[in-house]
């Protein structure tokens, strides 16, 4: 086992070394309540495979994430909600084990607050960028 895995707080939750309110568990997926909820029902869905960022997790280890997230939405009764997955410290990732937040948005003040600074694109630049990325897909 790598030292990163041994010290990982979510790997410890998976192993039961740290207590948590587990809501769903299978061979490759775990869902549990977030300990600092932004709203009632704020929960995390994680692959059991340890990896820091989304691209570190093999596709087959991610296959249940969305269906389990949907189960959480239904179980909490959330009608408005955000699914969020942060990668990297500057992108607000605090725990370096991939996790998907399901955050109910019951009203304006509770849940995730999002500043969304939309700016109209320069269409020539956007097209140039599109060609570049599309060629790598
Ligand atoms: P991030 O900012 O990395 O996307 O979010 C990490 C989340 O993990 C935070 O919402 C934080 O409250 C949650 N968290 C951190 N440590 C623990 C823990 O020990 N138990 C649980 N249940 N959640 C945790
Ligand atoms: Zn881990």
PDB file of C-alpha atoms and ligand atoms in Angstrom:
ATOM      1  CA  UNK A   1       0.000   0.000   0.000  1.00  0.00           C
ATOM      2  CA  UNK A   2       1.313   3.475  -0.852  1.00  0.00           C
ATOM      3  CA  UNK A   3       1.930   5.938   1.991  1.00  0.00           C
ATOM      4  CA  UNK A   4      -0.567   8.346   0.406  1.00  0.00           C
ATOM      5  CA  UNK A   5      -3.215   5.651   0.611  1.00  0.00           C
ATOM      6  CA  UNK A   6      -2.289   4.745   4.191  1.00  0.00           C
ATOM      7  CA  UNK A   7      -2.685   8.336   5.360  1.00  0.00           C
ATOM      8  CA  UNK A   8      -5.762   9.106   3.247  1.00  0.00           C
ATOM      9  CA  UNK A   9      -8.750  10.075   5.362  1.00  0.00           C
ATOM     10  CA  UNK A  10     -11.280   8.660   2.874  1.00  0.00           C
ATOM     11  CA  UNK A  11      -9.353   5.368   2.571  1.00  0.00           C
ATOM     12  CA  UNK A  12      -9.609   5.212   6.373  1.00  0.00           C
ATOM     13  CA  UNK A  13     -13.363   5.790   6.128  1.00  0.00           C
ATOM     14  CA  UNK A  14     -13.594   2.980   3.534  1.00  0.00           C
ATOM     15  CA  UNK A  15     -11.730   0.635   5.905  1.00  0.00           C
ATOM     16  CA  UNK A  16     -13.860   1.709   8.880  1.00  0.00           C
ATOM     17  CA  UNK A  17     -10.846   3.114  10.731  1.00  0.00           C
ATOM     18  CA  UNK A  18     -12.653   6.466  10.907  1.00  0.00           C
ATOM     19  CA  UNK A  19     -16.401   6.422  11.605  1.00  0.00           C
ATOM     20  CA  UNK A  20     -18.845   7.813   9.072  1.00  0.00           C
ATOM     21  CA  UNK A  21     -22.532   7.715   8.258  1.00  0.00           C
ATOM     22  CA  UNK A  22     -22.407   5.298   5.325  1.00  0.00           C
ATOM     23  CA  UNK A  23     -25.395   5.446   2.999  1.00  0.00           C
ATOM     24  CA  UNK A  24     -24.373   3.047   0.238  1.00  0.00           C
ATOM     25  CA  UNK A  25     -21.565   0.563  -0.186  1.00  0.00           C
ATOM     26  CA  UNK A  26     -20.544  -1.855  -2.925  1.00  0.00           C
ATOM     27  CA  UNK A  27     -17.259  -3.426  -4.037  1.00  0.00           C
ATOM     28  CA  UNK A  28     -16.123  -0.240  -5.721  1.00  0.00           C
ATOM     29  CA  UNK A  29     -18.241   2.629  -4.423  1.00  0.00           C
ATOM     30  CA  UNK A  30     -19.025   4.262  -1.078  1.00  0.00           C
ATOM     31  CA  UNK A  31     -21.447   7.077  -0.219  1.00  0.00           C
ATOM     32  CA  UNK A  32     -21.567   8.805   3.163  1.00  0.00           C
ATOM     33  CA  UNK A  33     -22.728  12.050   4.753  1.00  0.00           C
ATOM     34  CA  UNK A  34     -20.353  15.017   4.588  1.00  0.00           C
ATOM     35  CA  UNK A  35     -19.168  15.988   8.073  1.00  0.00           C
ATOM     36  CA  UNK A  36     -19.479  19.741   7.332  1.00  0.00           C
ATOM     37  CA  UNK A  37     -22.750  19.827   5.400  1.00  0.00           C
ATOM     38  CA  UNK A  38     -23.590  22.884   3.308  1.00  0.00           C
ATOM     39  CA  UNK A  39     -27.208  21.731   3.567  1.00  0.00           C
ATOM     40  CA  UNK A  40     -29.215  18.837   4.993  1.00  0.00           C
ATOM     41  CA  UNK A  41     -28.393  15.743   2.914  1.00  0.00           C
ATOM     42  CA  UNK A  42     -24.959  16.923   1.684  1.00  0.00           C
ATOM     43  CA  UNK A  43     -23.221  13.631   0.922  1.00  0.00           C
ATOM     44  CA  UNK A  44     -20.111  12.343  -0.819  1.00  0.00           C
ATOM     45  CA  UNK A  45     -19.815   9.513  -3.336  1.00  0.00           C
ATOM     46  CA  UNK A  46     -16.340   8.060  -3.750  1.00  0.00           C
ATOM     47  CA  UNK A  47     -14.640   5.302  -5.692  1.00  0.00           C
ATOM     48  CA  UNK A  48     -12.932   2.898  -3.282  1.00  0.00           C
ATOM     49  CA  UNK A  49      -9.915   2.978  -5.603  1.00  0.00           C
ATOM     50  CA  UNK A  50      -7.531   5.586  -4.178  1.00  0.00           C
ATOM     51  CA  UNK A  51      -6.612   8.386  -6.552  1.00  0.00           C
ATOM     52  CA  UNK A  52      -6.277  12.113  -6.129  1.00  0.00           C
ATOM     53  CA  UNK A  53      -7.871  13.403  -9.303  1.00  0.00           C
ATOM     54  CA  UNK A  54     -10.559  12.140 -11.652  1.00  0.00           C
ATOM     55  CA  UNK A  55      -8.022  11.147 -14.306  1.00  0.00           C
ATOM     56  CA  UNK A  56      -6.218   8.936 -11.734  1.00  0.00           C
ATOM     57  CA  UNK A  57      -9.219   6.608 -11.453  1.00  0.00           C
ATOM     58  CA  UNK A  58      -9.741   3.795 -13.996  1.00  0.00           C
ATOM     59  CA  UNK A  59     -13.048   4.043 -15.882  1.00  0.00           C
ATOM     60  CA  UNK A  60     -14.384   0.754 -14.502  1.00  0.00           C
ATOM     61  CA  UNK A  61     -13.964   2.061 -10.933  1.00  0.00           C
ATOM     62  CA  UNK A  62     -16.180   5.072 -11.784  1.00  0.00           C
ATOM     63  CA  UNK A  63     -19.045   3.196 -13.379  1.00  0.00           C
ATOM     64  CA  UNK A  64     -21.433   3.360 -10.385  1.00  0.00           C
ATOM     65  CA  UNK A  65     -20.798   6.951  -9.345  1.00  0.00           C
ATOM     66  CA  UNK A  66     -23.680   8.611 -11.180  1.00  0.00           C
ATOM     67  CA  UNK A  67     -26.251   5.942 -10.390  1.00  0.00           C
ATOM     68  CA  UNK A  68     -25.332   6.056  -6.677  1.00  0.00           C
ATOM     69  CA  UNK A  69     -25.485   9.859  -6.785  1.00  0.00           C
ATOM     70  CA  UNK A  70     -28.990   9.594  -8.243  1.00  0.00           C
ATOM     71  CA  UNK A  71     -29.955   7.236  -5.413  1.00  0.00           C
ATOM     72  CA  UNK A  72     -28.784   9.870  -2.916  1.00  0.00           C
ATOM     73  CA  UNK A  73     -30.816  12.566  -4.611  1.00  0.00           C
ATOM     74  CA  UNK A  74     -33.934  10.407  -4.448  1.00  0.00           C
ATOM     75  CA  UNK A  75     -33.337   9.301  -0.832  1.00  0.00           C
ATOM     76  CA  UNK A  76     -32.844  12.872   0.412  1.00  0.00           C
ATOM     77  CA  UNK A  77     -35.828  14.111  -1.567  1.00  0.00           C
ATOM     78  CA  UNK A  78     -33.765  16.954  -2.977  1.00  0.00           C
ATOM     79  CA  UNK A  79     -35.424  18.686  -5.909  1.00  0.00           C
ATOM     80  CA  UNK A  80     -32.718  21.284  -6.500  1.00  0.00           C
ATOM     81  CA  UNK A  81     -29.124  20.210  -6.000  1.00  0.00           C
ATOM     82  CA  UNK A  82     -25.548  20.489  -7.250  1.00  0.00           C
ATOM     83  CA  UNK A  83     -23.144  17.676  -8.115  1.00  0.00           C
ATOM     84  CA  UNK A  84     -19.594  18.892  -7.623  1.00  0.00           C
ATOM     85  CA  UNK A  85     -16.192  17.270  -7.983  1.00  0.00           C
ATOM     86  CA  UNK A  86     -13.114  19.383  -7.239  1.00  0.00           C
ATOM     87  CA  UNK A  87      -9.644  18.558  -8.590  1.00  0.00           C
ATOM     88  CA  UNK A  88      -6.563  20.313  -7.221  1.00  0.00           C
ATOM     89  CA  UNK A  89      -6.062  22.739  -4.350  1.00  0.00           C
ATOM     90  CA  UNK A  90      -6.689  25.851  -6.457  1.00  0.00           C
ATOM     91  CA  UNK A  91      -9.982  24.265  -7.537  1.00  0.00           C
ATOM     92  CA  UNK A  92     -10.953  23.864  -3.848  1.00  0.00           C
ATOM     93  CA  UNK A  93      -9.991  20.215  -3.439  1.00  0.00           C
ATOM     94  CA  UNK A  94      -9.125  19.651   0.223  1.00  0.00           C
ATOM     95  CA  UNK A  95      -9.233  15.851   0.493  1.00  0.00           C
ATOM     96  CA  UNK A  96      -6.896  14.181  -2.041  1.00  0.00           C
ATOM     97  CA  UNK A  97      -9.139  11.167  -2.763  1.00  0.00           C
ATOM     98  CA  UNK A  98     -11.634  11.642  -5.599  1.00  0.00           C
ATOM     99  CA  UNK A  99     -15.106  12.484  -4.294  1.00  0.00           C
ATOM    100  CA  UNK A 100     -18.344  13.704  -5.787  1.00  0.00           C
ATOM    101  CA  UNK A 101     -20.458  16.039  -3.671  1.00  0.00           C
ATOM    102  CA  UNK A 102     -24.251  15.820  -3.820  1.00  0.00           C
ATOM    103  CA  UNK A 103     -25.395  19.091  -2.270  1.00  0.00           C
ATOM    104  CA  UNK A 104     -29.118  19.773  -1.926  1.00  0.00           C
ATOM    105  CA  UNK A 105     -30.058  23.413  -2.638  1.00  0.00           C
ATOM    106  CA  UNK A 106     -33.242  23.852  -0.575  1.00  0.00           C
ATOM    107  CA  UNK A 107     -33.223  27.662  -0.736  1.00  0.00           C
ATOM    108  CA  UNK A 108     -31.125  30.676  -1.739  1.00  0.00           C
ATOM    109  CA  UNK A 109     -28.973  30.659   1.388  1.00  0.00           C
ATOM    110  CA  UNK A 110     -28.301  26.968   2.101  1.00  0.00           C
ATOM    111  CA  UNK A 111     -26.339  24.603  -0.122  1.00  0.00           C
ATOM    112  CA  UNK A 112     -23.686  25.574  -2.632  1.00  0.00           C
ATOM    113  CA  UNK A 113     -23.189  29.264  -3.396  1.00  0.00           C
ATOM    114  CA  UNK A 114     -21.888  29.780  -6.894  1.00  0.00           C
ATOM    115  CA  UNK A 115     -20.414  32.881  -8.450  1.00  0.00           C
ATOM    116  CA  UNK A 116     -20.606  32.301 -12.187  1.00  0.00           C
ATOM    117  CA  UNK A 117     -18.836  35.148 -13.996  1.00  0.00           C
ATOM    118  CA  UNK A 118     -20.104  34.592 -17.537  1.00  0.00           C
ATOM    119  CA  UNK A 119     -18.206  36.422 -20.265  1.00  0.00           C
ATOM    120  CA  UNK A 120     -19.039  36.337 -23.967  1.00  0.00           C
ATOM    121  CA  UNK A 121     -16.348  34.441 -25.886  1.00  0.00           C
ATOM    122  CA  UNK A 122     -14.245  35.752 -28.733  1.00  0.00           C
ATOM    123  CA  UNK A 123     -15.650  33.359 -31.367  1.00  0.00           C
ATOM    124  CA  UNK A 124     -12.402  33.139 -33.370  1.00  0.00           C
ATOM    125  CA  UNK A 125     -10.436  32.193 -30.261  1.00  0.00           C
ATOM    126  CA  UNK A 126     -13.159  29.735 -29.218  1.00  0.00           C
ATOM    127  CA  UNK A 127     -13.073  28.061 -32.642  1.00  0.00           C
ATOM    128  CA  UNK A 128      -9.264  27.822 -32.542  1.00  0.00           C
ATOM    129  CA  UNK A 129      -9.388  26.263 -29.121  1.00  0.00           C
ATOM    130  CA  UNK A 130     -12.163  23.890 -30.200  1.00  0.00           C
ATOM    131  CA  UNK A 131     -10.070  22.581 -33.113  1.00  0.00           C
ATOM    132  CA  UNK A 132      -7.087  22.057 -30.786  1.00  0.00           C
ATOM    133  CA  UNK A 133      -8.993  20.103 -28.105  1.00  0.00           C
ATOM    134  CA  UNK A 134     -11.125  18.151 -30.550  1.00  0.00           C
ATOM    135  CA  UNK A 135      -7.986  16.818 -32.236  1.00  0.00           C
ATOM    136  CA  UNK A 136      -6.891  15.348 -28.883  1.00  0.00           C
ATOM    137  CA  UNK A 137     -10.182  13.671 -27.960  1.00  0.00           C
TER     138      UNK A 137
HETATM  139  P1  LIG B   1     -13.336  19.105  -1.161  1.00  0.00           P
HETATM  140  O1  LIG B   1     -13.183  20.568  -0.805  1.00  0.00           O
HETATM  141  O2  LIG B   1     -12.031  18.346  -1.094  1.00  0.00           O
HETATM  142  O3  LIG B   1     -14.061  18.910  -2.464  1.00  0.00           O
HETATM  143  O4  LIG B   1     -14.311  18.519  -0.081  1.00  0.00           O
HETATM  144  C1  LIG B   1     -13.911  17.696   0.965  1.00  0.00           C
HETATM  145  C2  LIG B   1     -15.143  17.387   1.790  1.00  0.00           C
HETATM  146  O5  LIG B   1     -14.853  16.316   2.661  1.00  0.00           O
HETATM  147  C3  LIG B   1     -15.605  18.566   2.653  1.00  0.00           C
HETATM  148  O6  LIG B   1     -16.940  18.894   2.329  1.00  0.00           O
HETATM  149  C4  LIG B   1     -15.453  18.043   4.065  1.00  0.00           C
HETATM  150  O7  LIG B   1     -16.475  18.472   4.930  1.00  0.00           O
HETATM  151  C5  LIG B   1     -15.494  16.538   3.891  1.00  0.00           C
HETATM  152  N1  LIG B   1     -14.756  15.810   4.908  1.00  0.00           N
HETATM  153  C6  LIG B   1     -13.467  16.040   5.278  1.00  0.00           C
HETATM  154  N2  LIG B   1     -13.107  15.171   6.243  1.00  0.00           N
HETATM  155  C7  LIG B   1     -14.174  14.378   6.478  1.00  0.00           C
HETATM  156  C8  LIG B   1     -14.406  13.275   7.376  1.00  0.00           C
HETATM  157  O8  LIG B   1     -13.565  12.868   8.157  1.00  0.00           O
HETATM  158  N3  LIG B   1     -15.636  12.708   7.323  1.00  0.00           N
HETATM  159  C9  LIG B   1     -16.605  13.128   6.462  1.00  0.00           C
HETATM  160  N4  LIG B   1     -17.776  12.490   6.491  1.00  0.00           N
HETATM  161  N5  LIG B   1     -16.413  14.155   5.608  1.00  0.00           N
HETATM  162  C10 LIG B   1     -15.220  14.779   5.621  1.00  0.00           C
HETATM  163 ZN1  LIG B   2      -7.768   7.404  -0.440  1.00  0.00          ZN
END
